[in-house]
Amino acid sequence: MISDAEAVMRAAMAVQLRAIAEAEERRIPTGQGARKTETWLRATLNIAAGEAKNRVLAARMATERTNLQGETIPAELPATAEAIAAGAMTVAHARVIIDGVRRMAPVCTPVELGQAESMLAGYARDHCPHDLAKLAERIRYYFDQDGAFRTEEVQHALRELHYGTAADGMTVINARLDRETGAKFRAALQPLAAPRPTVDGEPDPRGPGQRNADALNALLDIAIASEQLPRSGGQRPHITVTIDFDDLARALREPGVLPGTLTATGQPITAANVRRLACDAEILPVVLGSDGLPLDVGRAERTAPPHLRAALQLRDGTCAFPACDRPPGTPEAHHIESWVDGGATDLANLVMLCGHHHRAVHTQHWTITVEDNRPVFTPPTTVDPERRPRPGGRPVGAEHNTLLQQVIPRPRRSEETTHAA
Ligand SMILES: [Zn+2]
Ligand SMILES: [Zn+2]
């Protein structure tokens, strides 16, 4: 039924395109005071400007029509015209072919151009306009290697990336990247931006824009952690925040708390978020103290040394949060009791979390305990009114062995029997 309706619409469109071509042939649009056929059609049919342009181009280049003398004028693009008349392609397809042929025309012989057009028209019958455009570009690359190379050089010269702070404090990024950089950007971003289900198996509630932004955040973490970025003043290029230690300590409890300052931008940031940033001081060392002076809190008190991080990662993986399937990024060592409040930096008080779940734990206020060397996450009432604890971390082999022995007990051969045999 839907296909039948589409066939009727395409047949009607073919009739309309021919009528448009003949109207132009008879100079009707200019006769009615329109400067261009596009504007005349747009006004006559009350359609969008882009749609009017597509139809006029398809009519002009890919439609057979009769002139005032009653002679048949063949279409400039015969294969495309034939496909349109047969209802085998849409106007959007035709537009792609027209643009492709126009770009090829200066570098192809008429025979080559005809071959390319008939190839595109054939391909359009069972491929979408997007794929068709890719084929058209590839054909142009084939015929005009010098021109294609020049295009790439020009695109490289046109590369740009700008960023600034909007009035609301958010950073706005605007970029045009050459092919190579664009491909690199996608290759790095896409795996990090993949949707992932929530703890309850619900689909990822984040929109594509939010997922891309999160992916960029993860990408920056990876870049910063890679130690390959140029150092300034011997420091790794971390985020630095200045905040009064008292404000940080009081952040969750009292009114009148002063915000911290992001040194890179001079922007204020809430003490509550500084607490999260400061949680894993290895990733984000925070300069503390009023007057912007580093506060004398020993590094040992707040950073997890490499052997501790290794042990944590062994116990928790990249993220200990129940059912986290976050693609690998930089894990953050979360202090269950903040070091600001005197929490120790040891295995019993640390849990590895991905950036996403680290944020969730802080903002939703999950309760975390470590039981039998395994982190257990108790949700807040906003997530689960009954607050049922959920085991986190990753199941370890020893734990599975114990479970096996409990559920399916089997006699184990003793050392003596083994030796006797
Ligand atoms: Zn934390
Ligand atoms: Zn996670």
Coordinates of C-alpha atoms and ligand atoms in Angstrom, one line a residue:
M1 CA 0.0 0.0 0.0
I2 CA 2.7 2.4 1.0
S3 CA 4.8 1.4 -2.1
D4 CA 1.7 1.8 -4.3
A5 CA 1.2 5.3 -3.0
E6 CA 4.9 6.1 -3.5
A7 CA 4.6 4.9 -7.2
V8 CA 1.6 7.2 -7.7
M9 CA 3.5 10.2 -6.2
R10 CA 6.5 9.5 -8.3
A11 CA 4.4 9.3 -11.5
A12 CA 2.7 12.5 -10.6
M13 CA 6.1 14.1 -9.9
A14 CA 7.3 13.1 -13.3
V15 CA 4.3 14.8 -14.9
Q16 CA 4.9 17.9 -12.8
L17 CA 8.6 18.1 -13.7
R18 CA 7.7 17.9 -17.4
A19 CA 5.1 20.7 -16.9
I20 CA 7.8 22.8 -15.1
A21 CA 10.2 22.2 -18.0
E22 CA 7.7 23.2 -20.6
A23 CA 6.6 26.3 -18.6
E24 CA 10.2 27.4 -18.6
E25 CA 10.5 26.6 -22.3
R26 CA 7.5 29.0 -22.9
R27 CA 9.0 31.6 -20.5
I28 CA 5.9 31.5 -18.3
P29 CA 7.7 32.3 -15.0
T30 CA 9.4 35.5 -16.4
G31 CA 6.1 36.4 -18.2
Q32 CA 4.5 36.4 -14.8
G33 CA 7.1 38.7 -13.4
A34 CA 9.3 36.2 -11.6
R35 CA 13.0 36.7 -12.0
K36 CA 13.7 32.9 -11.7
T37 CA 11.8 29.7 -12.3
E38 CA 12.7 28.7 -8.7
T39 CA 11.0 31.6 -7.0
W40 CA 8.0 31.3 -9.4
L41 CA 7.5 27.6 -8.5
R42 CA 8.0 28.3 -4.8
A43 CA 5.3 31.0 -4.8
T44 CA 3.0 29.0 -7.0
L45 CA 3.1 25.8 -4.9
N46 CA 4.0 27.3 -1.5
I47 CA 6.9 24.8 -1.1
A48 CA 10.3 25.3 0.6
A49 CA 13.0 27.1 -1.4
G50 CA 15.3 24.0 -1.4
E51 CA 12.6 21.8 -2.7
A52 CA 11.7 24.3 -5.5
K53 CA 15.3 24.5 -6.5
N54 CA 15.6 20.7 -6.7
R55 CA 12.4 20.3 -8.8
V56 CA 13.5 23.1 -11.2
L57 CA 16.9 21.6 -11.7
A58 CA 15.5 18.1 -12.3
A59 CA 13.0 19.6 -14.7
R60 CA 15.6 21.6 -16.6
M61 CA 18.3 18.8 -16.9
A62 CA 16.5 15.5 -16.5
T63 CA 13.2 15.8 -18.2
E64 CA 12.2 15.3 -21.9
R65 CA 9.8 18.1 -23.0
T66 CA 8.2 19.5 -26.1
N67 CA 8.9 23.0 -27.3
L68 CA 6.5 25.6 -28.8
Q69 CA 7.0 24.0 -32.3
G70 CA 5.9 20.7 -31.0
E71 CA 9.3 19.2 -31.3
T72 CA 10.6 16.8 -28.6
I73 CA 13.7 18.1 -26.8
P74 CA 15.7 15.3 -25.2
A75 CA 16.9 15.7 -21.6
E76 CA 20.5 16.7 -21.0
L77 CA 20.8 13.7 -18.6
P78 CA 19.0 10.9 -20.5
A79 CA 19.5 8.1 -18.1
T80 CA 18.3 10.2 -15.2
A81 CA 15.3 11.4 -17.2
E82 CA 14.4 7.8 -18.0
A83 CA 14.7 6.7 -14.3
I84 CA 12.5 9.6 -13.2
A85 CA 9.9 8.9 -15.9
A86 CA 9.9 5.2 -14.8
G87 CA 9.4 6.2 -11.1
A88 CA 12.8 4.6 -10.3
M89 CA 14.3 7.6 -8.5
T90 CA 13.3 10.6 -6.4
V91 CA 14.0 14.2 -7.1
A92 CA 16.6 14.1 -4.3
H93 CA 18.5 11.5 -6.2
A94 CA 18.3 13.5 -9.4
R95 CA 19.7 16.6 -7.6
V96 CA 22.7 14.5 -6.5
I97 CA 23.4 13.3 -10.0
I98 CA 23.0 16.9 -11.4
D99 CA 25.5 18.3 -8.9
G100 CA 27.9 15.4 -9.6
V101 CA 27.7 15.8 -13.4
R102 CA 28.2 19.5 -13.1
R103 CA 31.4 19.1 -11.1
M104 CA 32.7 16.4 -13.5
A105 CA 31.8 18.3 -16.7
P106 CA 35.0 20.5 -16.8
V107 CA 37.3 17.5 -16.6
C108 CA 35.5 14.8 -18.6
T109 CA 35.0 14.1 -22.3
P110 CA 31.3 14.1 -23.3
V111 CA 31.5 10.3 -23.7
E112 CA 32.9 9.9 -20.2
L113 CA 30.3 12.2 -18.8
G114 CA 27.6 10.1 -20.4
Q115 CA 29.1 7.0 -18.9
A116 CA 29.3 8.5 -15.5
E117 CA 25.7 9.8 -15.7
S118 CA 24.3 6.4 -16.7
M119 CA 26.3 4.7 -14.0
L120 CA 24.9 7.1 -11.4
A121 CA 21.3 6.7 -12.6
G122 CA 21.6 3.0 -12.4
Y123 CA 23.1 3.1 -8.9
A124 CA 20.3 5.5 -7.8
R125 CA 17.6 2.9 -8.4
D126 CA 18.6 1.0 -5.3
H127 CA 20.8 3.3 -3.2
C128 CA 20.0 6.3 -1.1
P129 CA 21.0 9.8 -2.1
H130 CA 23.8 9.9 0.5
D131 CA 25.5 6.8 -0.9
L132 CA 24.9 8.1 -4.4
A133 CA 26.7 11.4 -3.6
K134 CA 29.7 9.3 -2.3
L135 CA 29.8 7.4 -5.6
A136 CA 29.6 10.7 -7.6
E137 CA 32.5 12.1 -5.6
R138 CA 34.5 9.0 -6.2
I139 CA 33.9 9.2 -10.0
R140 CA 35.1 12.8 -9.9
Y141 CA 38.2 11.7 -8.0
Y142 CA 38.9 9.1 -10.7
F143 CA 38.5 11.5 -13.6
D144 CA 40.2 14.5 -12.0
Q145 CA 43.0 13.4 -9.8
D146 CA 44.8 16.8 -9.9
G147 CA 41.6 18.6 -9.2
A148 CA 40.8 16.3 -6.3
F149 CA 44.3 16.8 -4.9
R150 CA 43.9 20.6 -5.2
T151 CA 40.5 20.3 -3.4
E152 CA 42.1 18.5 -0.5
E153 CA 44.9 21.1 -0.3
V154 CA 42.3 23.8 -0.2
Q155 CA 40.3 22.0 2.4
H156 CA 43.5 21.7 4.5
A157 CA 44.1 25.4 4.2
L158 CA 40.5 26.1 5.2
R159 CA 40.8 24.1 8.5
E160 CA 39.6 25.9 11.5
L161 CA 38.5 25.4 15.1
H162 CA 37.3 28.1 17.3
Y163 CA 36.1 28.1 20.8
G164 CA 34.8 30.6 23.2
T165 CA 32.7 31.1 26.4
A166 CA 29.1 31.8 25.9
A167 CA 27.2 34.2 28.1
D168 CA 25.9 31.3 30.2
G169 CA 29.4 30.1 30.9
M170 CA 29.3 27.1 28.6
T171 CA 32.1 26.5 26.1
V172 CA 31.1 26.7 22.4
I173 CA 33.2 24.9 19.8
N174 CA 32.9 25.5 16.1
A175 CA 35.2 23.6 13.7
R176 CA 35.7 22.7 10.0
L177 CA 38.2 19.9 9.7
D178 CA 40.0 18.5 6.6
R179 CA 39.3 14.9 5.6
E180 CA 42.2 13.4 7.5
T181 CA 41.5 15.1 10.8
G182 CA 37.7 14.5 10.4
A183 CA 38.3 10.8 10.0
K184 CA 40.6 10.8 13.0
F185 CA 38.1 12.7 15.0
R186 CA 35.3 10.2 14.2
A187 CA 37.5 7.2 14.8
A188 CA 38.4 8.4 18.3
L189 CA 35.0 9.8 19.3
Q190 CA 32.6 7.1 18.0
P191 CA 33.6 4.2 20.2
L192 CA 33.4 6.5 23.2
A193 CA 30.0 7.9 22.2
A194 CA 28.3 4.6 21.7
P195 CA 24.9 4.3 23.6
R196 CA 25.0 2.1 26.6
P197 CA 22.0 0.8 28.6
T198 CA 21.5 1.9 32.2
V199 CA 21.7 -0.3 35.3
D200 CA 18.1 -1.4 34.9
G201 CA 18.6 -2.3 31.2
E202 CA 16.7 0.8 30.0
P203 CA 18.0 2.3 26.8
D204 CA 20.6 5.1 27.1
P205 CA 18.6 8.2 28.0
R206 CA 21.3 10.5 26.5
G207 CA 20.7 12.1 23.1
P208 CA 23.4 11.9 20.4
G209 CA 24.6 15.4 21.3
Q210 CA 25.0 14.5 25.0
R211 CA 26.8 11.2 24.1
N212 CA 29.2 13.1 21.8
A213 CA 30.0 15.6 24.5
D214 CA 30.6 12.8 27.0
A215 CA 32.9 11.1 24.5
L216 CA 34.9 14.3 24.0
N217 CA 35.2 14.6 27.8
A218 CA 36.5 11.0 28.0
L219 CA 38.8 11.7 25.0
L220 CA 40.3 14.7 26.9
D221 CA 40.8 12.5 30.0
I222 CA 42.7 10.0 27.9
A223 CA 44.8 12.7 26.3
I224 CA 45.7 14.2 29.7
A225 CA 46.5 10.9 31.2
S226 CA 48.7 9.8 28.3
E227 CA 51.6 12.0 29.6
Q228 CA 52.2 13.0 26.0
L229 CA 50.8 16.5 26.3
P230 CA 53.4 19.3 26.6
R231 CA 54.0 20.1 30.2
S232 CA 53.7 23.6 31.6
G233 CA 55.9 24.4 34.5
G234 CA 56.7 20.7 35.0
Q235 CA 53.0 20.0 35.7
R236 CA 50.8 17.7 33.8
P237 CA 48.1 19.8 32.1
H238 CA 45.4 18.9 34.6
I239 CA 42.4 21.0 35.5
T240 CA 43.4 23.2 38.3
V241 CA 40.9 24.7 40.7
T242 CA 41.4 27.1 43.5
I243 CA 39.1 26.9 46.5
D244 CA 39.2 27.6 50.1
F245 CA 39.7 24.3 52.0
D246 CA 36.9 25.2 54.5
D247 CA 34.5 25.7 51.6
L248 CA 35.4 22.4 50.2
A249 CA 35.0 20.7 53.5
R250 CA 31.6 22.3 54.1
A251 CA 30.3 21.9 50.6
L252 CA 27.6 19.5 51.2
R253 CA 26.4 20.7 54.5
E254 CA 26.2 24.5 54.9
P255 CA 24.9 27.6 53.2
G256 CA 27.3 30.5 52.5
V257 CA 29.9 28.3 50.8
L258 CA 32.0 30.2 48.3
P259 CA 32.6 28.6 44.8
G260 CA 36.0 27.5 43.5
T261 CA 37.7 29.0 40.5
L262 CA 38.8 27.1 37.3
T263 CA 42.2 28.6 36.7
A264 CA 42.1 27.8 32.9
T265 CA 39.1 30.0 32.4
G266 CA 38.7 32.0 35.6
Q267 CA 35.1 30.7 35.8
P268 CA 33.5 29.9 39.1
I269 CA 32.6 26.2 39.8
T270 CA 30.4 25.0 42.7
A271 CA 32.1 23.5 45.7
A272 CA 30.0 20.4 45.2
N273 CA 31.5 19.7 41.8
V274 CA 35.0 20.6 43.1
R275 CA 34.5 17.8 45.6
R276 CA 33.9 15.4 42.7
L277 CA 36.9 16.7 40.7
A278 CA 39.1 16.5 43.8
C279 CA 37.9 13.0 44.6
D280 CA 40.6 11.4 42.5
A281 CA 43.5 13.8 43.0
E282 CA 45.6 11.7 40.6
I283 CA 43.5 12.7 37.6
L284 CA 42.7 16.2 38.8
P285 CA 45.1 17.6 41.3
V286 CA 43.5 20.6 42.9
V287 CA 45.3 23.6 44.2
L288 CA 43.6 24.4 47.4
G289 CA 43.6 27.2 49.8
S290 CA 42.4 30.8 50.0
D291 CA 44.7 33.2 48.1
G292 CA 45.1 30.5 45.5
L293 CA 48.1 29.1 47.4
P294 CA 48.5 25.3 47.4
L295 CA 47.2 23.9 50.6
D296 CA 49.6 21.7 52.5
V297 CA 47.6 18.5 52.3
G298 CA 50.2 15.8 51.6
R299 CA 49.9 14.1 48.2
A300 CA 50.0 10.8 50.0
E301 CA 46.8 11.6 51.7
R302 CA 44.8 12.2 48.5
T303 CA 46.4 10.4 45.5
A304 CA 46.3 6.7 44.9
P305 CA 49.8 5.5 44.2
P306 CA 50.3 3.3 41.1
H307 CA 50.3 0.0 43.0
L308 CA 47.1 0.9 44.7
R309 CA 45.5 1.9 41.4
A310 CA 46.6 -1.4 39.9
A311 CA 45.0 -3.3 42.8
L312 CA 41.9 -1.2 42.4
Q313 CA 41.7 -1.9 38.7
L314 CA 42.2 -5.6 39.4
R315 CA 39.3 -5.6 41.9
D316 CA 36.9 -3.3 40.1
G317 CA 37.9 -3.1 36.4
T318 CA 37.5 0.3 34.8
C319 CA 34.3 0.8 36.6
A320 CA 32.9 -1.0 39.6
F321 CA 29.4 0.3 39.1
P322 CA 26.8 -2.5 38.8
A323 CA 26.4 -3.4 35.1
C324 CA 28.6 -0.6 33.7
D325 CA 29.5 -1.3 30.1
R326 CA 31.3 2.0 29.6
P327 CA 33.9 1.7 26.9
P328 CA 37.4 1.8 28.3
G329 CA 38.4 5.4 29.3
T330 CA 40.3 6.8 32.2
P331 CA 39.0 5.3 35.4
E332 CA 38.7 7.6 38.4
A333 CA 39.5 6.4 41.9
H334 CA 36.6 7.5 44.0
H335 CA 37.1 8.0 47.7
I336 CA 34.1 6.5 49.5
E337 CA 34.7 8.8 52.4
S338 CA 36.2 11.9 50.9
W339 CA 39.8 12.6 51.9
V340 CA 38.6 16.1 52.6
D341 CA 36.7 14.6 55.5
G342 CA 39.6 12.5 56.6
G343 CA 38.8 9.4 54.5
A344 CA 41.9 7.2 53.9
T345 CA 43.5 6.6 50.5
D346 CA 43.5 2.8 50.7
L347 CA 41.8 -0.2 49.1
A348 CA 38.9 -0.3 51.6
N349 CA 38.0 3.4 51.0
L350 CA 38.5 3.6 47.2
V351 CA 36.4 2.3 44.3
M352 CA 37.2 2.6 40.6
L353 CA 34.5 4.4 38.6
C354 CA 34.2 5.6 35.0
G355 CA 33.6 9.3 34.6
H356 CA 29.9 8.8 34.0
H357 CA 29.3 6.8 37.1
H358 CA 31.6 8.9 39.2
R359 CA 29.3 11.8 38.5
A360 CA 26.2 9.7 39.2
V361 CA 27.6 8.5 42.5
H362 CA 28.3 12.1 43.6
T363 CA 25.1 13.7 42.3
Q364 CA 22.6 11.0 43.3
H365 CA 24.4 10.2 46.5
W366 CA 24.8 6.4 46.3
T367 CA 26.1 4.7 49.4
I368 CA 29.1 2.4 48.7
T369 CA 30.5 -0.2 51.0
V370 CA 33.3 -2.7 50.4
E371 CA 32.3 -6.2 51.7
D372 CA 34.6 -9.2 51.3
N373 CA 36.8 -7.1 49.0
R374 CA 33.9 -6.4 46.7
P375 CA 32.1 -3.0 46.4
V376 CA 28.4 -2.9 47.0
F377 CA 26.3 0.0 45.8
T378 CA 23.2 1.0 47.6
P379 CA 21.0 3.4 45.5
P380 CA 19.3 6.5 46.9
T381 CA 15.6 6.5 47.4
T382 CA 15.2 8.5 44.2
V383 CA 16.6 5.5 42.2
D384 CA 15.1 2.7 44.3
P385 CA 12.6 3.5 47.1
E386 CA 13.5 0.2 48.8
R387 CA 17.2 0.9 48.5
R388 CA 18.2 -2.7 47.6
P389 CA 22.0 -3.0 47.6
R390 CA 23.5 -4.1 44.3
P391 CA 26.9 -5.9 44.1
G392 CA 29.4 -4.0 42.0
G393 CA 33.0 -4.6 40.9
R394 CA 33.6 -7.6 38.7
P395 CA 33.1 -11.2 39.7
V396 CA 36.4 -12.8 40.6
G397 CA 37.5 -16.3 39.8
A398 CA 38.0 -17.2 43.5
E399 CA 34.5 -16.0 44.3
H400 CA 33.0 -18.2 41.6
N401 CA 35.0 -21.2 42.9
T402 CA 33.6 -20.7 46.4
L403 CA 30.1 -20.4 44.9
L404 CA 30.6 -23.6 42.9
Q405 CA 31.8 -25.5 45.9
Q406 CA 28.8 -24.4 47.9
V407 CA 26.2 -25.2 45.3
I408 CA 27.7 -28.3 43.7
P409 CA 30.0 -29.9 46.3
R410 CA 32.3 -32.6 44.9
P411 CA 35.0 -34.5 46.8
R412 CA 38.4 -33.2 46.0
R413 CA 41.3 -35.7 45.6
S414 CA 43.7 -35.3 48.6
E415 CA 47.4 -34.9 48.1
E416 CA 48.1 -38.4 49.4
T417 CA 46.0 -40.2 46.8
T418 CA 47.6 -38.2 44.0
H419 CA 51.1 -39.3 45.2
A420 CA 50.0 -42.9 45.7
A421 CA 48.7 -43.2 42.1
Ligands
ZN1 ZN 34.3 10.6 43.9
ZN2 ZN 30.7 3.1 34.9

